[in-house]
Short mmCIF file of C-alpha atoms and ligand atoms in Angstrom, two decimals:
data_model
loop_
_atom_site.label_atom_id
_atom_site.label_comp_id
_atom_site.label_asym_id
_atom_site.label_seq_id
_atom_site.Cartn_x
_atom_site.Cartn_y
_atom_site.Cartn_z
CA UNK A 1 117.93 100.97 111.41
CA UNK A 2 114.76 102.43 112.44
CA UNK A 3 113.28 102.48 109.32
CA UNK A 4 114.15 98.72 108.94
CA UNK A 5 113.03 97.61 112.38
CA UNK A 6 109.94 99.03 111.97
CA UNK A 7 109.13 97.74 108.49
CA UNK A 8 110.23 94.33 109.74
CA UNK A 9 107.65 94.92 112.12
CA UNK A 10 105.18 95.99 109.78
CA UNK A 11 105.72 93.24 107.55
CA UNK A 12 106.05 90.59 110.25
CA UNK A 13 102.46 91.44 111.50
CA UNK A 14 101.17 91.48 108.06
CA UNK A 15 102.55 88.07 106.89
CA UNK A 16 101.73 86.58 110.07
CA UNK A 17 97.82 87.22 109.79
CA UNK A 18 96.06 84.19 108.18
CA UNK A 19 93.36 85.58 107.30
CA UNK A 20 92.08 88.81 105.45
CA UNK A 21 90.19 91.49 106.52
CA UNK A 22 89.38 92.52 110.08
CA UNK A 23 90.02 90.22 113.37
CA UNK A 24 89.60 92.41 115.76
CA UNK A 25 88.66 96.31 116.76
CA UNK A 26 87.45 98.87 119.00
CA UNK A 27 84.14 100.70 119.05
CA UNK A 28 83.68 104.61 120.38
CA UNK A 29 81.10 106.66 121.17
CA UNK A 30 80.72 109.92 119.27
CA UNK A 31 83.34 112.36 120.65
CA UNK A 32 84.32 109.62 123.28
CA UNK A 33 86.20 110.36 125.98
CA UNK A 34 84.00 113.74 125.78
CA UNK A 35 80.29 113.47 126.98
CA UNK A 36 78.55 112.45 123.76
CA UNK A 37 75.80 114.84 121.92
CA UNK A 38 72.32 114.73 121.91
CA UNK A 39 69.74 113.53 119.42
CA UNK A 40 72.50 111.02 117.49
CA UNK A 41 71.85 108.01 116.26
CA UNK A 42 74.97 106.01 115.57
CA UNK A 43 75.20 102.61 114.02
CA UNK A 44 78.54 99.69 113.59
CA UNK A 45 78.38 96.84 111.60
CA UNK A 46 80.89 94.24 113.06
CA UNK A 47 81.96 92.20 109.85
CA UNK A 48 84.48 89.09 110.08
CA UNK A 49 85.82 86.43 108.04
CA UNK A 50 83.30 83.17 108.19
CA UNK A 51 84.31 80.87 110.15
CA UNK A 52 84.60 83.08 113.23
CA UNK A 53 82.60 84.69 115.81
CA UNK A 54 82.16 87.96 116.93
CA UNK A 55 83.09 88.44 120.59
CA UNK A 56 82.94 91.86 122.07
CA UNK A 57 83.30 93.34 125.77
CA UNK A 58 82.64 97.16 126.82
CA UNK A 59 85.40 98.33 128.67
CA UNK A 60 83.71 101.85 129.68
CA UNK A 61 80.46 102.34 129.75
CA UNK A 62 78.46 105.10 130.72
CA UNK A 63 75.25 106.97 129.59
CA UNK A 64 72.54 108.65 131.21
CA UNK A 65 70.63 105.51 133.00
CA UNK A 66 66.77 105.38 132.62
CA UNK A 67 63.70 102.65 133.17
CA UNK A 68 64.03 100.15 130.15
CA UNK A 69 66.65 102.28 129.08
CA UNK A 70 63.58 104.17 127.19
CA UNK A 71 66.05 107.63 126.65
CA UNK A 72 69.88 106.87 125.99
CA UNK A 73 70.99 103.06 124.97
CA UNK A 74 72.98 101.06 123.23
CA UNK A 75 71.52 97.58 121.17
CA UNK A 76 73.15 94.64 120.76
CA UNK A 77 72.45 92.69 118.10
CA UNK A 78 73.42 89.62 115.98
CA UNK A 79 70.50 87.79 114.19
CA UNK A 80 68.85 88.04 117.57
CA UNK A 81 68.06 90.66 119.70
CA UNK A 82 71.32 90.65 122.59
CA UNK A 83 70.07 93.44 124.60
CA UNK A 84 69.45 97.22 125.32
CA UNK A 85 72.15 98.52 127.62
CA UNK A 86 72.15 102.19 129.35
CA UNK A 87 72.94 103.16 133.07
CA UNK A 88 76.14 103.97 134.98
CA UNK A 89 78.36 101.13 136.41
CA UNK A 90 76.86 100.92 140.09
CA UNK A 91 73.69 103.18 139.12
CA UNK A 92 69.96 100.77 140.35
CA UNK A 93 68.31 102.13 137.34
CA UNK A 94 69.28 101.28 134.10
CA UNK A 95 70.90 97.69 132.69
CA UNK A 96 74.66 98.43 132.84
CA UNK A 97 76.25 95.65 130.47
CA UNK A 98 79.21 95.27 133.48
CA UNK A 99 82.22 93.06 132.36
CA UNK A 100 79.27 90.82 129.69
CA UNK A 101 81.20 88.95 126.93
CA UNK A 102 78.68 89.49 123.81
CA UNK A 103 79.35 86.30 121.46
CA UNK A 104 77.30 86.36 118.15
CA UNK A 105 75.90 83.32 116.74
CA UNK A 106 77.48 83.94 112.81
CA UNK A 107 80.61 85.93 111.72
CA UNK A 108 78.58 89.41 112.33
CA UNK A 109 77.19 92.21 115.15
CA UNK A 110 75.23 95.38 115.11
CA UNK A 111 75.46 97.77 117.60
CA UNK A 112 72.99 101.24 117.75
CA UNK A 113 73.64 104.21 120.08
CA UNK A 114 70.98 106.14 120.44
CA UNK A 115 71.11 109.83 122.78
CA UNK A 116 67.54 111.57 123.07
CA UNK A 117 67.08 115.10 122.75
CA UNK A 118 68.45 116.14 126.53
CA UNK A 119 71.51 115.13 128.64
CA UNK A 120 70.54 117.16 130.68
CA UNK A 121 67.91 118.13 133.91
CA UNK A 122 66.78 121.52 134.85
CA UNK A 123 69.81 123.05 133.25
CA UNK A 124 72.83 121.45 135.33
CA UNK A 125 74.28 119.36 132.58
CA UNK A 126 75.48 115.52 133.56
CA UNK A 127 77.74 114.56 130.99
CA UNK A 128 77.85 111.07 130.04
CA UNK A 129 80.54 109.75 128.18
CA UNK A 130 79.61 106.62 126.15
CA UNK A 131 81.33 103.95 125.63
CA UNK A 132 84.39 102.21 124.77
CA UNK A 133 84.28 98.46 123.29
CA UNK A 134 86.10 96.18 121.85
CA UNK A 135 85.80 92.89 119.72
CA UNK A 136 87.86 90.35 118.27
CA UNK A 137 86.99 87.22 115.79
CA UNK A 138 87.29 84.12 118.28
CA UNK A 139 87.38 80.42 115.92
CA UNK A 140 83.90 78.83 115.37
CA UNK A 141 84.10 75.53 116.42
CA UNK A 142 81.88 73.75 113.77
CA UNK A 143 82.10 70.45 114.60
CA UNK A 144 80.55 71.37 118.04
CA UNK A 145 77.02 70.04 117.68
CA UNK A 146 75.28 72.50 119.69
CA UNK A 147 76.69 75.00 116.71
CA UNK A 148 75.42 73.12 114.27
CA UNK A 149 72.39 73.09 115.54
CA UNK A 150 72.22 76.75 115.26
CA UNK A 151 73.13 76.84 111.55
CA UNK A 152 71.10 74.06 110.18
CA UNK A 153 72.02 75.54 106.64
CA UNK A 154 75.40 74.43 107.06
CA UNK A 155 76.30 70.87 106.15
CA UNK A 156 77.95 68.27 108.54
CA UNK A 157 80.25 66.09 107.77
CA UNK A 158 79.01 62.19 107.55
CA UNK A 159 82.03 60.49 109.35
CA UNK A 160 84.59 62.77 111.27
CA UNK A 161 84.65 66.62 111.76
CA UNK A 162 87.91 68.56 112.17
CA UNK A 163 87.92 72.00 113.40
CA UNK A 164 91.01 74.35 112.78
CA UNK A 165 91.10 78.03 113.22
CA UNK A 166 89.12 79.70 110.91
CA UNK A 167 87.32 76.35 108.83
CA UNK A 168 86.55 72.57 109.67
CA UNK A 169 87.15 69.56 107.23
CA UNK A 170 85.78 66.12 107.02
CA UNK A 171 87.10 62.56 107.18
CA UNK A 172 85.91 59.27 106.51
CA UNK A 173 86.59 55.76 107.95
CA UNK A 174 88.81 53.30 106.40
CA UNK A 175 87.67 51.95 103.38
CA UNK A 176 85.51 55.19 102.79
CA UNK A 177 86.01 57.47 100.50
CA UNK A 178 85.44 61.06 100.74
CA UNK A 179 83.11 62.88 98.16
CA UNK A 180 83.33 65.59 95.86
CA UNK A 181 81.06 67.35 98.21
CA UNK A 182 83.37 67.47 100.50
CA UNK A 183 81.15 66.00 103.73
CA UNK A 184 79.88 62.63 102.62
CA UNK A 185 82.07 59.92 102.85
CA UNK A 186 80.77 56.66 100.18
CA UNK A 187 82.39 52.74 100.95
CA UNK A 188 85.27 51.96 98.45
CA UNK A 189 84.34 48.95 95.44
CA UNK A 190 85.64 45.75 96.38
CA UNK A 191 87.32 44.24 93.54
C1 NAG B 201 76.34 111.34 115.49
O1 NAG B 201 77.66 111.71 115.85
C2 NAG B 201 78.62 111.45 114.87
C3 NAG B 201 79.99 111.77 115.43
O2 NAG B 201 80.01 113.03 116.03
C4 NAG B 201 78.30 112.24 113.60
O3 NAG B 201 79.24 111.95 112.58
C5 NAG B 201 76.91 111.87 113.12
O4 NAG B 201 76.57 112.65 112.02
C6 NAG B 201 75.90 112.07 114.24
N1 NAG B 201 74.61 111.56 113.79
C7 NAG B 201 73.47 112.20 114.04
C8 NAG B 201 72.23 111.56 113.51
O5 NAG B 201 73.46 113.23 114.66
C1 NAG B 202 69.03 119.99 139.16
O1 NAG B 202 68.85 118.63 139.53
C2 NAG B 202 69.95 118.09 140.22
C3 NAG B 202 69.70 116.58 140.39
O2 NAG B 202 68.36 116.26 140.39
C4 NAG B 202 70.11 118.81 141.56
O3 NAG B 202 71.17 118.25 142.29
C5 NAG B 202 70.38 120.26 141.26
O4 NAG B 202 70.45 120.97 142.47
C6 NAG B 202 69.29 120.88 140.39
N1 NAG B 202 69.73 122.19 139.95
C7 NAG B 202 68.89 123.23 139.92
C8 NAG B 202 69.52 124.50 139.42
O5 NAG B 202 67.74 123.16 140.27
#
């Protein structure tokens, strides 16, 4: 019975997923919960199915703080620069990202952690932990102008946009016909 409940489980979360590839994960420091080393240079490339964006919250955050966060940080990124976070939650100096909700403009993030050569201040070492995040894939609303205006690559549709999880399709108005391209909608021959 175990073995059945679980791969009912198993299967149930599988089938139930309606879209490949990943939705949602979490993001660690190296050797997080344990203070992280010096000198690394880490790098995740948040990848989701189009049609989503990436939206992703720390939940712990903590490395050594600093002006501009010019030792120890972590970079957000999408196409654009999203910031350079460092600092302890609290701590003046330092930009501690707090409870931000990082949304990326297309279906992918970057993030860099970078530790300088010291932790540590006249021997009397502060660890500092890292980080913990997490992301998911939230639905792009395309027929939201103000997307569209970010993603002028992207067709719109000539009549009527319909969102849905995941995609958007067009309509037309009656007595048009939609085209083979999917977005432009052409006026029916009267006979
Ligand atoms: C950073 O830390 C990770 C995890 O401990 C390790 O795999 C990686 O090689 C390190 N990178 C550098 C540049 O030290
Ligand atoms: C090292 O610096 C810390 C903080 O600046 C201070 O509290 C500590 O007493 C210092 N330790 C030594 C051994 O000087």
């Amino acid at each position: 019975v175990p073995f059945l409940l679980w791969a009912f489980l198993f299967f149930g979360v599988i089938s139930s997923s309606p879209v490949p590839g990943r939705l949602f994960g979490e993001i660690r420091s190296p050797s997080y919960p344990n203070p992280y080393p010096n000198n690394n240079v880490s790098t995740w490339d948040i990848h989701i199915p189009e049609g989503y964006v990436v939206k992703l919250t720390f939940r712990y955050f903590d490395l050594e703080p600093s002006e501009s966060c010019f030792y120890d940080y972590v970079k957000v990124s999408d196409k654009k620069d999203l910031g350079r976070y460092c600092g302890q939650l609290g701590s003046t100096m330092g930009n501690h990202p707090g409870r931000k909700e990082f949304v990326s403009t297309g279906n992918r993030m970057h993030l860099v952690f970078h530790s300088d050569f010291s932790n540590e201040d006249n021997g009397t070492v502060i660890p500092y932990r890292g980080f913990l995040a997490y992301y998911q894939a939230v639905d792009l609303d395309e027929c939201d102008p103000k997307n569209a205006a970010e993603k002028d690559e992207r067709p719109q549709c000539q009549h009527f946009c319909h969102n849905y999880v995941g995609g958007y399709f067009c309509s037309c108005r009656t007595g048009y016909q939609l085209q083979s391209d999917h977005h432009s909608c052409k006026g029916k021959l009267k006979l």
